[in-house]
Coordinates of C-alpha atoms in Angstrom, one line a residue:
M328 CA 15.3 4.8 -14.1
I329 CA 14.8 2.1 -11.5
G330 CA 11.3 1.4 -10.1
L331 CA 10.8 -0.3 -6.8
W332 CA 7.3 -1.3 -5.7
D333 CA 6.4 -2.3 -2.2
T334 CA 10.0 -2.0 -1.1
T335 CA 11.9 -0.8 2.0
G336 CA 14.1 2.2 2.7
N337 CA 17.2 0.0 2.8
E338 CA 16.5 -1.3 -0.8
V339 CA 16.0 2.3 -2.0
V340 CA 19.5 3.3 -0.6
K341 CA 21.1 0.3 -2.3
A342 CA 19.3 0.9 -5.6
L343 CA 20.4 4.6 -5.6
A344 CA 24.1 3.6 -5.0
A345 CA 23.9 1.1 -7.8
E346 CA 22.3 3.6 -10.2
R347 CA 25.0 6.2 -9.4
R348 CA 27.7 3.6 -10.2
S349 CA 26.1 2.7 -13.5
A350 CA 25.8 6.4 -14.4
G351 CA 29.5 6.9 -14.1
G352 CA 29.4 9.9 -11.7
V353 CA 27.1 12.0 -13.9
A354 CA 25.6 13.7 -10.9
S355 CA 28.6 14.1 -8.7
G356 CA 29.3 17.3 -6.8
M357 CA 26.0 17.8 -5.1
A358 CA 25.5 21.3 -3.8
L359 CA 22.5 20.4 -1.5
T360 CA 19.7 18.0 -0.8
L361 CA 16.3 19.3 -1.9
I362 CA 13.3 17.6 -0.2
V363 CA 10.0 18.2 -1.9
V364 CA 6.7 17.5 0.0
V365 CA 4.0 17.3 -2.6
D366 CA 0.6 15.7 -3.4
E367 CA 0.4 13.0 -6.1
K368 CA -1.5 15.2 -8.5
R369 CA 1.4 17.8 -8.5
V370 CA 4.4 15.5 -8.7
R371 CA 5.2 16.3 -12.3
E372 CA 4.8 20.0 -11.7
A373 CA 7.3 19.8 -8.8
E374 CA 9.7 17.7 -10.9
A375 CA 9.6 20.2 -13.7
A376 CA 10.4 23.1 -11.3
A377 CA 13.2 21.1 -9.6
T378 CA 14.7 20.3 -13.0
I379 CA 15.1 24.1 -13.8
A380 CA 16.5 24.8 -10.3
A381 CA 18.9 21.8 -10.6
A382 CA 20.5 23.3 -13.7
A383 CA 21.9 26.1 -11.5
H384 CA 22.2 24.1 -8.2
P385 CA 23.1 20.4 -8.8
C386 CA 21.3 18.5 -6.0
R387 CA 19.9 15.3 -4.8
L388 CA 16.1 15.6 -5.2
L389 CA 14.0 13.6 -2.7
V390 CA 10.3 13.8 -3.5
V391 CA 8.0 12.7 -0.7
V392 CA 4.4 11.9 -1.6
R393 CA 2.2 11.0 1.4
S394 CA -1.0 9.1 0.8
D395 CA -3.8 7.6 2.9
V396 CA -2.2 7.7 6.4
E397 CA -5.1 5.8 7.9
R398 CA -4.5 2.8 5.6
D399 CA -4.1 -0.5 7.5
R400 CA -1.0 -1.6 5.5
N401 CA 2.2 0.4 5.1
R402 CA 3.7 0.5 1.7
L403 CA 6.7 2.3 0.1
D404 CA 7.1 2.7 -3.7
A405 CA 10.1 4.5 -5.2
E406 CA 11.5 5.7 -8.5
I407 CA 15.2 6.5 -8.9
V408 CA 16.5 8.7 -11.7
V409 CA 20.2 9.8 -12.0
G410 CA 20.6 12.4 -14.7
G411 CA 18.3 11.9 -17.6
R412 CA 15.0 13.6 -17.7
L413 CA 15.5 15.5 -14.4
G414 CA 18.8 17.2 -15.5
P415 CA 22.0 17.2 -13.4
C416 CA 20.5 15.8 -10.2
E417 CA 19.9 12.5 -8.5
A418 CA 16.2 12.0 -7.9
V419 CA 14.3 9.6 -5.7
V420 CA 10.5 9.9 -5.8
T421 CA 9.0 8.1 -2.8
R422 CA 5.3 7.3 -2.4
M423 CA 4.4 6.4 1.2
Y424 CA 1.1 4.8 2.3
G425 CA -0.3 4.1 5.7
R426 CA 1.4 5.0 8.9
L427 CA 4.7 5.1 7.1
A428 CA 3.6 8.4 5.6
L429 CA 3.8 9.9 9.1
H430 CA 7.4 8.8 9.5
A431 CA 8.8 9.9 6.1
E432 CA 12.1 10.8 7.8
S433 CA 12.8 7.1 8.3
V434 CA 13.1 6.7 4.6
V435 CA 14.5 10.2 3.8
M436 CA 17.3 10.5 6.4
P437 CA 19.6 7.8 4.9
L438 CA 19.2 9.4 1.5
L439 CA 20.5 12.8 2.5
V440 CA 23.8 13.8 0.8
P441 CA 26.5 14.0 3.6
D442 CA 27.9 17.4 4.6
V443 CA 25.7 19.6 2.4
P444 CA 22.8 21.8 3.3
V445 CA 19.2 20.5 3.3
V446 CA 16.3 22.5 1.9
T447 CA 12.7 21.4 2.3
W448 CA 10.1 22.8 -0.1
W449 CA 6.3 22.2 0.4
H450 CA 4.7 22.4 -3.1
G451 CA 1.2 22.8 -1.9
E452 CA -0.6 24.2 1.1
P453 CA 2.1 25.0 3.7
P454 CA 2.0 23.3 7.1
E455 CA 0.5 25.2 10.0
E456 CA 3.5 24.6 12.1
I457 CA 6.8 23.5 10.5
A458 CA 7.9 21.9 13.8
T459 CA 5.2 19.2 13.4
D460 CA 7.0 17.9 10.2
F461 CA 10.4 16.4 10.8
L462 CA 11.3 17.1 7.2
G463 CA 11.1 20.8 8.0
V464 CA 13.0 20.5 11.3
V465 CA 16.0 18.7 9.7
A466 CA 16.3 21.4 6.9
D467 CA 18.6 24.4 6.9
R468 CA 16.2 26.3 4.7
R469 CA 12.4 25.8 4.5
I470 CA 10.4 27.1 1.5
T471 CA 6.6 27.4 1.7
D472 CA 4.1 29.1 -0.7
S473 CA 1.3 30.9 1.1
A474 CA -0.5 31.5 -2.2
Q475 CA -1.3 27.8 -2.2
A476 CA -3.4 28.1 0.9
A477 CA -7.2 28.5 1.0
D478 CA -6.7 31.9 2.8
P479 CA -3.3 33.2 1.6
I480 CA -3.2 36.2 3.9
A481 CA -4.0 34.1 7.0
A482 CA -1.3 31.6 5.9
L483 CA 1.2 34.4 5.5
K484 CA 0.5 35.6 9.1
Q485 CA 0.8 32.1 10.3
R486 CA 4.3 32.0 8.7
A487 CA 5.2 35.0 10.8
H488 CA 3.9 33.4 14.1
D489 CA 5.7 30.1 13.2
Y490 CA 8.9 31.8 11.8
A491 CA 12.4 30.7 12.5
P492 CA 15.5 32.0 10.7
G493 CA 15.9 29.9 7.5
D494 CA 12.2 30.1 6.6
T495 CA 11.1 31.8 3.4
D496 CA 8.0 31.9 1.2
L497 CA 7.7 32.0 -2.6
A498 CA 5.3 34.9 -2.2
W499 CA 8.4 36.8 -1.2
T500 CA 10.4 35.5 -4.1
R501 CA 7.7 36.7 -6.6
I502 CA 8.2 40.4 -5.6
T503 CA 12.0 40.3 -6.2
P504 CA 11.5 42.0 -9.7
W505 CA 9.1 44.6 -8.0
R506 CA 11.6 45.4 -5.3
T507 CA 14.4 45.7 -7.8
L508 CA 12.5 48.2 -9.9
V509 CA 11.3 50.2 -6.9
A510 CA 14.8 50.4 -5.3
G511 CA 16.3 51.4 -8.7
A512 CA 13.9 54.4 -8.8
F513 CA 16.0 56.0 -6.0
D514 CA 19.3 55.8 -7.8
T515 CA 19.0 59.4 -8.9
T516 CA 17.2 61.0 -5.9
Q517 CA 17.6 61.4 -2.2
A518 CA 14.0 62.4 -1.6
R519 CA 12.3 60.9 1.4
V520 CA 9.2 58.8 0.8
T521 CA 6.3 59.9 3.0
E522 CA 3.4 57.9 1.7
A523 CA 2.9 54.7 -0.4
T524 CA -0.1 52.8 -1.8
V525 CA -0.1 49.2 -3.1
V526 CA -2.9 48.3 -5.5
A527 CA -3.7 44.6 -5.4
P528 CA -6.4 42.0 -4.7
R529 CA -7.2 41.7 -1.0
T530 CA -6.1 38.0 -1.0
D531 CA -2.7 38.6 -2.6
P532 CA 0.2 37.7 -0.2
T533 CA 2.8 39.4 -2.5
A534 CA 1.0 42.7 -1.8
A535 CA 1.1 42.1 1.9
L536 CA 4.8 41.4 1.8
M537 CA 5.4 44.4 -0.5
R538 CA 3.7 46.6 2.1
G539 CA 5.8 45.0 4.8
W540 CA 9.0 45.6 2.9
L541 CA 8.2 49.3 2.3
N542 CA 7.3 49.6 6.0
A543 CA 10.5 48.0 7.1
R544 CA 12.7 49.9 4.7
L545 CA 11.1 53.3 4.7
G546 CA 9.4 53.5 8.1
I547 CA 6.0 54.3 6.6
D548 CA 2.6 52.5 6.7
P549 CA 1.6 51.9 3.1
A550 CA -2.1 51.9 2.2
W551 CA -3.6 48.9 0.5
E552 CA -6.1 49.7 -2.3
H553 CA -8.1 46.6 -3.0
T554 CA -9.0 45.8 -6.6
D555 CA -10.8 42.8 -8.2
E556 CA -9.9 43.8 -11.8
F557 CA -6.5 42.1 -11.7
P558 CA -5.4 38.7 -10.3
R559 CA -2.1 39.9 -8.9
M560 CA -0.5 43.0 -7.6
R561 CA -1.1 45.8 -10.0
E562 CA 0.6 48.9 -8.9
V563 CA 2.9 50.6 -6.3
Q564 CA 2.6 54.3 -5.8
L565 CA 5.1 56.4 -3.8
R566 CA 4.9 60.0 -2.8
C567 CA 8.0 61.9 -1.7
A568 CA 8.5 64.9 0.7
N569 CA 9.6 67.1 -2.3
G570 CA 6.2 66.6 -4.0
D571 CA 7.4 64.0 -6.5
E572 CA 5.2 61.0 -7.2
L573 CA 6.5 57.6 -8.5
T574 CA 4.2 54.9 -9.9
L575 CA 5.1 51.5 -11.1
T576 CA 2.2 49.8 -12.9
R577 CA 2.2 46.2 -14.2
D578 CA 0.8 45.6 -17.6
D579 CA 1.1 41.9 -18.6
S580 CA 4.8 41.2 -18.8
I581 CA 6.0 44.9 -18.6
A582 CA 5.9 47.7 -16.1
V583 CA 5.3 51.4 -16.8
F584 CA 7.3 53.6 -14.5
R585 CA 6.0 57.2 -14.1
R586 CA 7.7 59.9 -12.3
T587 CA 6.9 63.6 -11.8
G588 CA 8.6 65.7 -14.4
Q589 CA 10.0 62.8 -16.4
E590 CA 9.0 60.7 -19.5
D591 CA 7.2 57.4 -18.8
R592 CA 9.5 54.4 -19.0
T593 CA 8.7 50.8 -20.0
L594 CA 10.5 48.1 -18.0
P595 CA 10.4 44.3 -18.1
L596 CA 8.3 42.7 -15.3
V597 CA 7.8 39.1 -16.4
R598 CA 6.1 36.4 -14.3
R599 CA 8.8 33.9 -13.9
P600 CA 8.4 30.1 -14.1
L601 CA 8.1 28.3 -10.7
G602 CA 11.5 26.7 -11.3
D603 CA 13.2 30.1 -11.6
E604 CA 11.6 31.2 -8.4
L605 CA 12.8 28.0 -6.7
A606 CA 16.3 28.5 -8.1
E607 CA 16.5 32.0 -6.6
E608 CA 15.7 30.7 -3.2
L609 CA 18.4 28.0 -3.5
R610 CA 21.1 30.7 -4.1
R611 CA 21.2 31.5 -0.4
L612 CA 21.3 29.0 2.3
D613 CA 21.5 31.4 5.3
A614 CA 18.7 33.2 6.9
D615 CA 17.0 36.0 4.9
Q616 CA 16.9 38.9 7.3
V617 CA 15.2 41.3 4.9
Y618 CA 12.4 38.8 4.4
A619 CA 12.1 38.4 8.2
E620 CA 11.7 42.2 8.6
A621 CA 9.1 42.4 5.8
L622 CA 7.2 39.4 7.1
G623 CA 7.2 40.8 10.6
A624 CA 6.0 44.2 9.5
A625 CA 3.2 42.6 7.4
A626 CA 2.0 40.6 10.4
G627 CA 2.7 43.2 13.1
L628 CA 5.4 41.1 14.8
A629 CA 8.8 42.4 15.7
G630 CA 12.1 40.6 16.2
L631 CA 11.6 37.6 13.9
D632 CA 15.2 37.5 13.0
Q633 CA 16.2 37.3 16.7
R634 CA 14.4 34.0 17.2
P635 CA 16.5 30.8 17.6
A636 CA 17.2 29.1 14.3
Q637 CA 17.1 25.6 15.7
R638 CA 13.7 24.0 15.6
V639 CA 12.5 21.2 18.0
H640 CA 10.3 18.5 16.4
V641 CA 6.8 18.4 17.8
W642 CA 5.0 15.1 17.1
K643 CA 1.5 15.4 15.7
D644 CA -0.6 12.6 14.3
P645 CA -3.1 14.0 11.8
A646 CA -5.0 10.7 11.7
T647 CA -5.6 10.9 15.4
A648 CA -6.5 14.5 15.2
R649 CA -9.1 13.9 12.5
R650 CA -10.7 11.1 14.6
A651 CA -10.8 13.3 17.6
E652 CA -12.4 16.1 15.7
A653 CA -15.0 13.7 14.2
G654 CA -15.8 12.4 17.7
V655 CA -16.3 15.9 19.0
T656 CA -18.6 16.7 16.0
A657 CA -20.6 13.5 16.6
H658 CA -20.9 14.2 20.3
A659 CA -22.2 17.7 19.6
G660 CA -24.7 16.3 17.2
A661 CA -26.0 13.8 19.7
T662 CA -26.3 16.4 22.4
A663 CA -28.3 18.7 20.0
N664 CA -30.7 15.8 19.3
E665 CA -31.4 15.1 23.0

């Protein structure tokens, strides 16, 4: 590992090239560049997930930690790891302070692997508009996680309003096992589904996307039965035109599948590590049309997959926005006291 403190982007590029030479090509054959935008307190968590994903998708990992954008002095610290503790990948962990944090692309762009796709993953609360973050605009795929937001359902709806082909969300990835089991239930029947119910907490974005998926696939409007007894989606109930009822119920790491006239079956339904979820999303680098349809149905918006894939960067200075907001609040307080 090489540590560079109070350095420059040019020095980081040179140090990475030197470390690659000394490693003897251990991490050659990069499949993609993975940019991770994360807070300092969650860097190790993001690195652990990226290590699992890199085992299936050798990549150059660029971790961007932004801190204290209103700091007077700009500073860049970097750690460079080739192979070693992060598996078959090249990793550059950059910590940016001051106004430099608002221009992370100036450091990241020279570090992108030439001629391979770029994926940006926000490990934390997703941005309100991806176009205001150049690291999202430059990416072919963009991975958010609505579950990290203070209001996950509102964040998921915002993802629909802000959607462009190439976007995805880990809330969608988490229902892959559910979708697999539900779809598999129809391997032996042609009965049409007429009603559906999803049992889940009212703040669970996976439930919202499950309802959207059932809506888009089956043309029905599933009910949402709220429960506070379980932290995640608990059950999916389907009722068919021939009178059959199908129920898939989660119980810890298994699911119990019940169907009219048949014996109950026990199926695996394990909560996967974050790294496995990330690895699943890195398997495809084109737009996920099924996700777009499910997201649109969940948010009541049509034609998401018809939007242009190209994003245009919109500059936004969060430091200026905070000062303006503080000024409005102060003015309102002064007016109230007059």
